[in-house]
Amino acid sequence: MSDIPPPTRMNQQVFKGKKKAASSGHRLLKKKADALKVKFRDYAKAIAETKGSMASDTSAAFFSLTAATYAAGDFHHKVREGNMRARVRVGAGVDNVAGVKLPVFTQLDTGGGQQAESLGLTGGGSKIDACRTKFEGLLTALVKLASLQTSFVTLDEAMKVTNRRVNALENVTIPKIEGILDYISRELDELEREDFTRLKKVQASKEEKIALKKKEEEEE
């Protein structure tokens, strides 16, 4: 086989080092995969809980919008025509989990939207405030869900890559190195046996020559 190195002591030491490095890498990747799996389950649980509460939050928010519209009249055009800045923006950050960078979204209050306080002065102000509070809570849940969902997808891809590497080391790389080491060990053992046999023959030949010479000397 062309990929089998010559059976020498040097190659044996080289492949022992490779096996040690591969085994160490396998252990580290296994720990990383376990850590990612735990985090993956945490994200899945958090997503399920957030989605479960969003149905009731969305229903409550739009019900409060209907109540505000009934109490204050149709104020949508005032919101659209008003010179208002976004009160909430979304910031992006990074969370490091076992060497994997996960995107994290955070809700930032810009302090804008103060002009909206004038809405409802002619009536229905409390309903509009209640509606604003409901939708702010819904927006917070949406930002949280977006962050969890994006991190979940990124984590899922990282888990697949890590598991592929673990399986490759466990089922391909390490067994291949062990096979090469076994081959080198067998060949070296065979060479040692051949050397031992050859040395025995040389020693026997020398002893035979010495005995023959001694016999000749005695005959003289």
mmCIF file of C-alpha atoms in Angstrom:
data_model
loop_
_atom_site.group_PDB
_atom_site.id
_atom_site.type_symbol
_atom_site.label_atom_id
_atom_site.label_comp_id
_atom_site.label_asym_id
_atom_site.label_seq_id
_atom_site.Cartn_x
_atom_site.Cartn_y
_atom_site.Cartn_z
ATOM 1 C CA MET A 1 0.000 0.000 0.000
ATOM 2 C CA SER A 2 1.436 3.342 -1.059
ATOM 3 C CA ASP A 3 0.170 5.220 2.020
ATOM 4 C CA ILE A 4 1.914 2.831 4.442
ATOM 5 C CA PRO A 5 5.262 4.264 5.577
ATOM 6 C CA PRO A 6 8.459 2.185 5.795
ATOM 7 C CA PRO A 7 8.547 0.117 9.017
ATOM 8 C CA THR A 8 11.256 2.000 10.936
ATOM 9 C CA ARG A 9 11.660 3.005 14.573
ATOM 10 C CA MET A 10 11.503 6.657 13.584
ATOM 11 C CA ASN A 11 8.171 6.218 11.774
ATOM 12 C CA GLN A 12 6.869 4.262 14.746
ATOM 13 C CA GLN A 13 7.631 7.194 17.063
ATOM 14 C CA VAL A 14 6.125 9.654 14.566
ATOM 15 C CA PHE A 15 2.836 7.751 14.370
ATOM 16 C CA LYS A 16 2.728 7.276 18.130
ATOM 17 C CA GLY A 17 2.868 11.071 18.385
ATOM 18 C CA LYS A 18 0.127 11.379 15.784
ATOM 19 C CA LYS A 19 -2.054 8.943 17.693
ATOM 20 C CA LYS A 20 -1.529 10.859 20.928
ATOM 21 C CA ALA A 21 -2.436 14.154 19.226
ATOM 22 C CA ALA A 22 -5.497 12.626 17.546
ATOM 23 C CA SER A 23 -6.694 11.086 20.832
ATOM 24 C CA SER A 24 -6.225 14.393 22.640
ATOM 25 C CA GLY A 25 -8.115 16.235 19.894
ATOM 26 C CA HIS A 26 -10.894 13.649 20.033
ATOM 27 C CA ARG A 27 -11.305 14.150 23.804
ATOM 28 C CA LEU A 28 -11.424 17.935 23.452
ATOM 29 C CA LEU A 29 -13.926 17.805 20.598
ATOM 30 C CA LYS A 30 -16.046 15.330 22.565
ATOM 31 C CA LYS A 31 -16.151 17.752 25.506
ATOM 32 C CA LYS A 32 -17.016 20.596 23.126
ATOM 33 C CA ALA A 33 -19.817 18.531 21.555
ATOM 34 C CA ASP A 34 -21.226 17.734 25.019
ATOM 35 C CA ALA A 35 -21.123 21.418 26.026
ATOM 36 C CA LEU A 36 -22.854 22.436 22.795
ATOM 37 C CA LYS A 37 -25.481 19.743 23.308
ATOM 38 C CA VAL A 38 -26.311 21.075 26.779
ATOM 39 C CA LYS A 39 -26.567 24.635 25.462
ATOM 40 C CA PHE A 40 -28.638 23.401 22.514
ATOM 41 C CA ARG A 41 -31.187 21.854 24.873
ATOM 42 C CA ASP A 42 -31.300 25.065 26.927
ATOM 43 C CA TYR A 43 -32.002 27.131 23.801
ATOM 44 C CA ALA A 44 -34.677 24.688 22.623
ATOM 45 C CA LYS A 45 -36.402 24.886 26.021
ATOM 46 C CA ALA A 46 -36.212 28.694 26.078
ATOM 47 C CA ILE A 47 -37.610 28.931 22.533
ATOM 48 C CA ALA A 48 -40.517 26.639 23.404
ATOM 49 C CA GLU A 49 -41.327 28.671 26.527
ATOM 50 C CA THR A 50 -41.096 31.992 24.664
ATOM 51 C CA LYS A 51 -43.282 30.791 21.796
ATOM 52 C CA GLY A 52 -45.775 29.374 24.267
ATOM 53 C CA SER A 53 -46.229 32.734 25.985
ATOM 54 C CA MET A 54 -46.252 34.787 22.771
ATOM 55 C CA ALA A 55 -49.661 33.535 21.654
ATOM 56 C CA SER A 56 -51.382 35.023 24.697
ATOM 57 C CA ASP A 57 -49.153 38.153 24.619
ATOM 58 C CA THR A 58 -50.011 38.806 20.958
ATOM 59 C CA SER A 59 -53.724 38.291 21.588
ATOM 60 C CA ALA A 60 -53.630 40.631 24.590
ATOM 61 C CA ALA A 61 -51.677 43.294 22.672
ATOM 62 C CA PHE A 62 -54.084 43.414 19.734
ATOM 63 C CA PHE A 63 -57.079 43.313 22.055
ATOM 64 C CA SER A 64 -55.668 46.370 23.857
ATOM 65 C CA LEU A 65 -55.192 48.061 20.460
ATOM 66 C CA THR A 66 -58.854 47.464 19.676
ATOM 67 C CA ALA A 67 -59.833 48.847 23.077
ATOM 68 C CA ALA A 68 -57.633 51.934 22.568
ATOM 69 C CA THR A 69 -59.077 52.547 19.119
ATOM 70 C CA TYR A 70 -62.596 52.280 20.533
ATOM 71 C CA ALA A 71 -61.838 54.700 23.383
ATOM 72 C CA ALA A 72 -59.665 57.269 21.537
ATOM 73 C CA GLY A 73 -60.871 56.887 17.990
ATOM 74 C CA ASP A 74 -58.706 56.038 15.017
ATOM 75 C CA PHE A 75 -55.319 57.463 16.064
ATOM 76 C CA HIS A 76 -53.273 55.477 13.559
ATOM 77 C CA HIS A 77 -52.962 58.375 11.121
ATOM 78 C CA LYS A 78 -51.641 60.619 13.919
ATOM 79 C CA VAL A 79 -48.902 58.085 14.607
ATOM 80 C CA ARG A 80 -48.008 57.788 10.924
ATOM 81 C CA GLU A 81 -48.032 61.550 10.302
ATOM 82 C CA GLY A 82 -46.226 62.508 13.497
ATOM 83 C CA ASN A 83 -42.527 63.399 13.518
ATOM 84 C CA MET A 84 -41.449 60.553 15.754
ATOM 85 C CA ARG A 85 -38.189 58.695 16.182
ATOM 86 C CA ALA A 86 -37.952 55.016 16.938
ATOM 87 C CA ARG A 87 -38.012 54.504 20.675
ATOM 88 C CA VAL A 88 -36.519 51.016 20.473
ATOM 89 C CA ARG A 89 -33.613 49.721 18.434
ATOM 90 C CA VAL A 90 -32.061 46.279 18.279
ATOM 91 C CA GLY A 91 -28.354 45.830 19.012
ATOM 92 C CA ALA A 92 -26.299 42.821 17.986
ATOM 93 C CA GLY A 93 -23.705 41.150 20.190
ATOM 94 C CA VAL A 94 -21.833 37.869 20.412
ATOM 95 C CA ASP A 95 -21.924 35.111 23.011
ATOM 96 C CA ASN A 96 -19.065 32.592 23.103
ATOM 97 C CA VAL A 97 -20.070 29.008 23.888
ATOM 98 C CA ALA A 98 -17.235 26.456 23.773
ATOM 99 C CA GLY A 99 -15.473 28.458 21.083
ATOM 100 C CA VAL A 100 -18.619 28.975 18.999
ATOM 101 C CA LYS A 101 -19.699 32.584 18.485
ATOM 102 C CA LEU A 102 -23.461 32.920 18.786
ATOM 103 C CA PRO A 103 -25.286 36.110 17.714
ATOM 104 C CA VAL A 104 -27.249 37.776 20.496
ATOM 105 C CA PHE A 105 -29.838 40.536 19.974
ATOM 106 C CA THR A 106 -30.531 43.096 22.682
ATOM 107 C CA GLN A 107 -33.266 45.708 22.936
ATOM 108 C CA LEU A 108 -31.994 49.298 23.267
ATOM 109 C CA ASP A 109 -34.090 52.242 24.433
ATOM 110 C CA THR A 110 -33.145 55.341 22.392
ATOM 111 C CA GLY A 111 -35.305 57.745 24.402
ATOM 112 C CA GLY A 112 -37.244 58.720 21.283
ATOM 113 C CA GLY A 113 -40.954 58.658 20.682
ATOM 114 C CA GLN A 114 -41.735 61.322 23.242
ATOM 115 C CA GLN A 115 -44.131 62.990 20.818
ATOM 116 C CA ALA A 116 -46.385 59.978 21.186
ATOM 117 C CA GLU A 117 -47.198 61.107 24.716
ATOM 118 C CA SER A 118 -49.602 63.661 23.229
ATOM 119 C CA LEU A 119 -51.807 60.918 21.847
ATOM 120 C CA GLY A 120 -55.038 60.421 23.704
ATOM 121 C CA LEU A 121 -55.191 63.869 25.322
ATOM 122 C CA THR A 122 -58.719 64.256 24.027
ATOM 123 C CA GLY A 123 -59.745 60.899 25.424
ATOM 124 C CA GLY A 124 -58.694 57.280 25.764
ATOM 125 C CA GLY A 125 -55.219 58.145 27.082
ATOM 126 C CA SER A 126 -55.151 55.320 29.618
ATOM 127 C CA LYS A 127 -56.158 52.798 26.966
ATOM 128 C CA ILE A 128 -53.408 54.017 24.640
ATOM 129 C CA ASP A 129 -50.868 53.748 27.483
ATOM 130 C CA ALA A 130 -52.051 50.232 28.216
ATOM 131 C CA CYS A 131 -51.790 49.388 24.506
ATOM 132 C CA ARG A 132 -48.261 50.822 24.359
ATOM 133 C CA THR A 133 -47.240 48.749 27.387
ATOM 134 C CA LYS A 134 -48.656 45.560 25.873
ATOM 135 C CA PHE A 135 -46.861 46.072 22.555
ATOM 136 C CA GLU A 136 -43.598 46.947 24.300
ATOM 137 C CA GLY A 137 -43.805 43.629 26.126
ATOM 138 C CA LEU A 138 -44.604 41.847 22.856
ATOM 139 C CA LEU A 139 -41.636 43.543 21.148
ATOM 140 C CA THR A 140 -39.330 42.431 23.961
ATOM 141 C CA ALA A 141 -40.531 38.856 23.504
ATOM 142 C CA LEU A 142 -40.009 39.086 19.727
ATOM 143 C CA VAL A 143 -36.431 40.346 20.128
ATOM 144 C CA LYS A 144 -35.739 37.581 22.627
ATOM 145 C CA LEU A 145 -37.213 34.949 20.311
ATOM 146 C CA ALA A 146 -35.225 36.267 17.328
ATOM 147 C CA SER A 147 -32.024 36.098 19.374
ATOM 148 C CA LEU A 148 -32.767 32.589 20.617
ATOM 149 C CA GLN A 149 -33.802 31.326 17.189
ATOM 150 C CA THR A 150 -30.720 32.746 15.434
ATOM 151 C CA SER A 151 -28.384 31.360 18.093
ATOM 152 C CA PHE A 152 -30.214 28.035 17.933
ATOM 153 C CA VAL A 153 -29.613 27.709 14.171
ATOM 154 C CA THR A 154 -25.943 28.720 14.514
ATOM 155 C CA LEU A 155 -25.490 26.266 17.380
ATOM 156 C CA ASP A 156 -27.132 23.492 15.377
ATOM 157 C CA GLU A 157 -24.656 23.987 12.498
ATOM 158 C CA ALA A 158 -21.707 24.085 14.920
ATOM 159 C CA MET A 159 -22.909 20.850 16.537
ATOM 160 C CA LYS A 160 -23.119 19.104 13.163
ATOM 161 C CA VAL A 161 -19.574 20.184 12.225
ATOM 162 C CA THR A 162 -18.192 19.158 15.627
ATOM 163 C CA ASN A 163 -19.927 15.778 15.554
ATOM 164 C CA ARG A 164 -18.580 15.123 12.052
ATOM 165 C CA ARG A 165 -15.062 15.846 13.280
ATOM 166 C CA VAL A 166 -15.526 13.608 16.319
ATOM 167 C CA ASN A 167 -16.811 10.765 14.142
ATOM 168 C CA ALA A 168 -13.991 11.242 11.624
ATOM 169 C CA LEU A 169 -11.355 11.018 14.351
ATOM 170 C CA GLU A 170 -13.095 8.121 16.097
ATOM 171 C CA ASN A 171 -13.924 6.012 13.043
ATOM 172 C CA VAL A 172 -11.312 6.971 10.431
ATOM 173 C CA THR A 173 -8.207 8.811 11.622
ATOM 174 C CA ILE A 174 -7.421 6.997 14.887
ATOM 175 C CA PRO A 175 -8.175 3.469 13.520
ATOM 176 C CA LYS A 176 -5.993 4.235 10.487
ATOM 177 C CA ILE A 177 -3.084 5.351 12.682
ATOM 178 C CA GLU A 178 -3.530 2.278 14.911
ATOM 179 C CA GLY A 179 -3.481 0.054 11.811
ATOM 180 C CA ILE A 180 -0.230 1.650 10.635
ATOM 181 C CA LEU A 181 1.301 1.215 14.093
ATOM 182 C CA ASP A 182 0.267 -2.447 14.160
ATOM 183 C CA TYR A 183 1.820 -2.954 10.727
ATOM 184 C CA ILE A 184 5.084 -1.259 11.751
ATOM 185 C CA SER A 185 5.230 -3.294 14.990
ATOM 186 C CA ARG A 186 4.710 -6.568 13.128
ATOM 187 C CA GLU A 187 7.352 -5.698 10.541
ATOM 188 C CA LEU A 188 9.845 -4.605 13.190
ATOM 189 C CA ASP A 189 9.241 -7.818 15.152
ATOM 190 C CA GLU A 190 9.803 -9.822 11.987
ATOM 191 C CA LEU A 191 13.015 -7.928 11.251
ATOM 192 C CA GLU A 192 14.217 -8.544 14.804
ATOM 193 C CA ARG A 193 13.522 -12.254 14.450
ATOM 194 C CA GLU A 194 15.396 -12.329 11.144
ATOM 195 C CA ASP A 195 18.324 -10.456 12.683
ATOM 196 C CA PHE A 196 18.348 -12.849 15.640
ATOM 197 C CA THR A 197 18.314 -15.874 13.319
ATOM 198 C CA ARG A 198 21.091 -14.400 11.207
ATOM 199 C CA LEU A 199 23.210 -13.631 14.267
ATOM 200 C CA LYS A 200 22.728 -17.187 15.517
ATOM 201 C CA LYS A 201 23.879 -18.542 12.159
ATOM 202 C CA VAL A 202 26.906 -16.226 12.152
ATOM 203 C CA GLN A 203 27.750 -17.232 15.707
ATOM 204 C CA ALA A 204 27.370 -20.913 14.877
ATOM 205 C CA SER A 205 29.588 -20.469 11.814
ATOM 206 C CA LYS A 206 32.258 -18.765 13.900
ATOM 207 C CA GLU A 207 32.132 -21.465 16.536
ATOM 208 C CA GLU A 208 32.399 -24.116 13.814
ATOM 209 C CA LYS A 209 35.452 -22.402 12.309
ATOM 210 C CA ILE A 210 37.085 -22.082 15.738
ATOM 211 C CA ALA A 211 36.415 -25.731 16.512
ATOM 212 C CA LEU A 212 37.809 -26.795 13.119
ATOM 213 C CA LYS A 213 40.932 -24.695 13.563
ATOM 214 C CA LYS A 214 41.458 -26.088 17.051
ATOM 215 C CA LYS A 215 41.109 -29.645 15.736
ATOM 216 C CA GLU A 216 43.653 -28.951 12.991
ATOM 217 C CA GLU A 217 46.096 -27.567 15.523
ATOM 218 C CA GLU A 218 45.708 -30.653 17.718
ATOM 219 C CA GLU A 219 46.343 -32.962 14.739
ATOM 220 C CA GLU A 220 49.580 -31.137 13.946
#
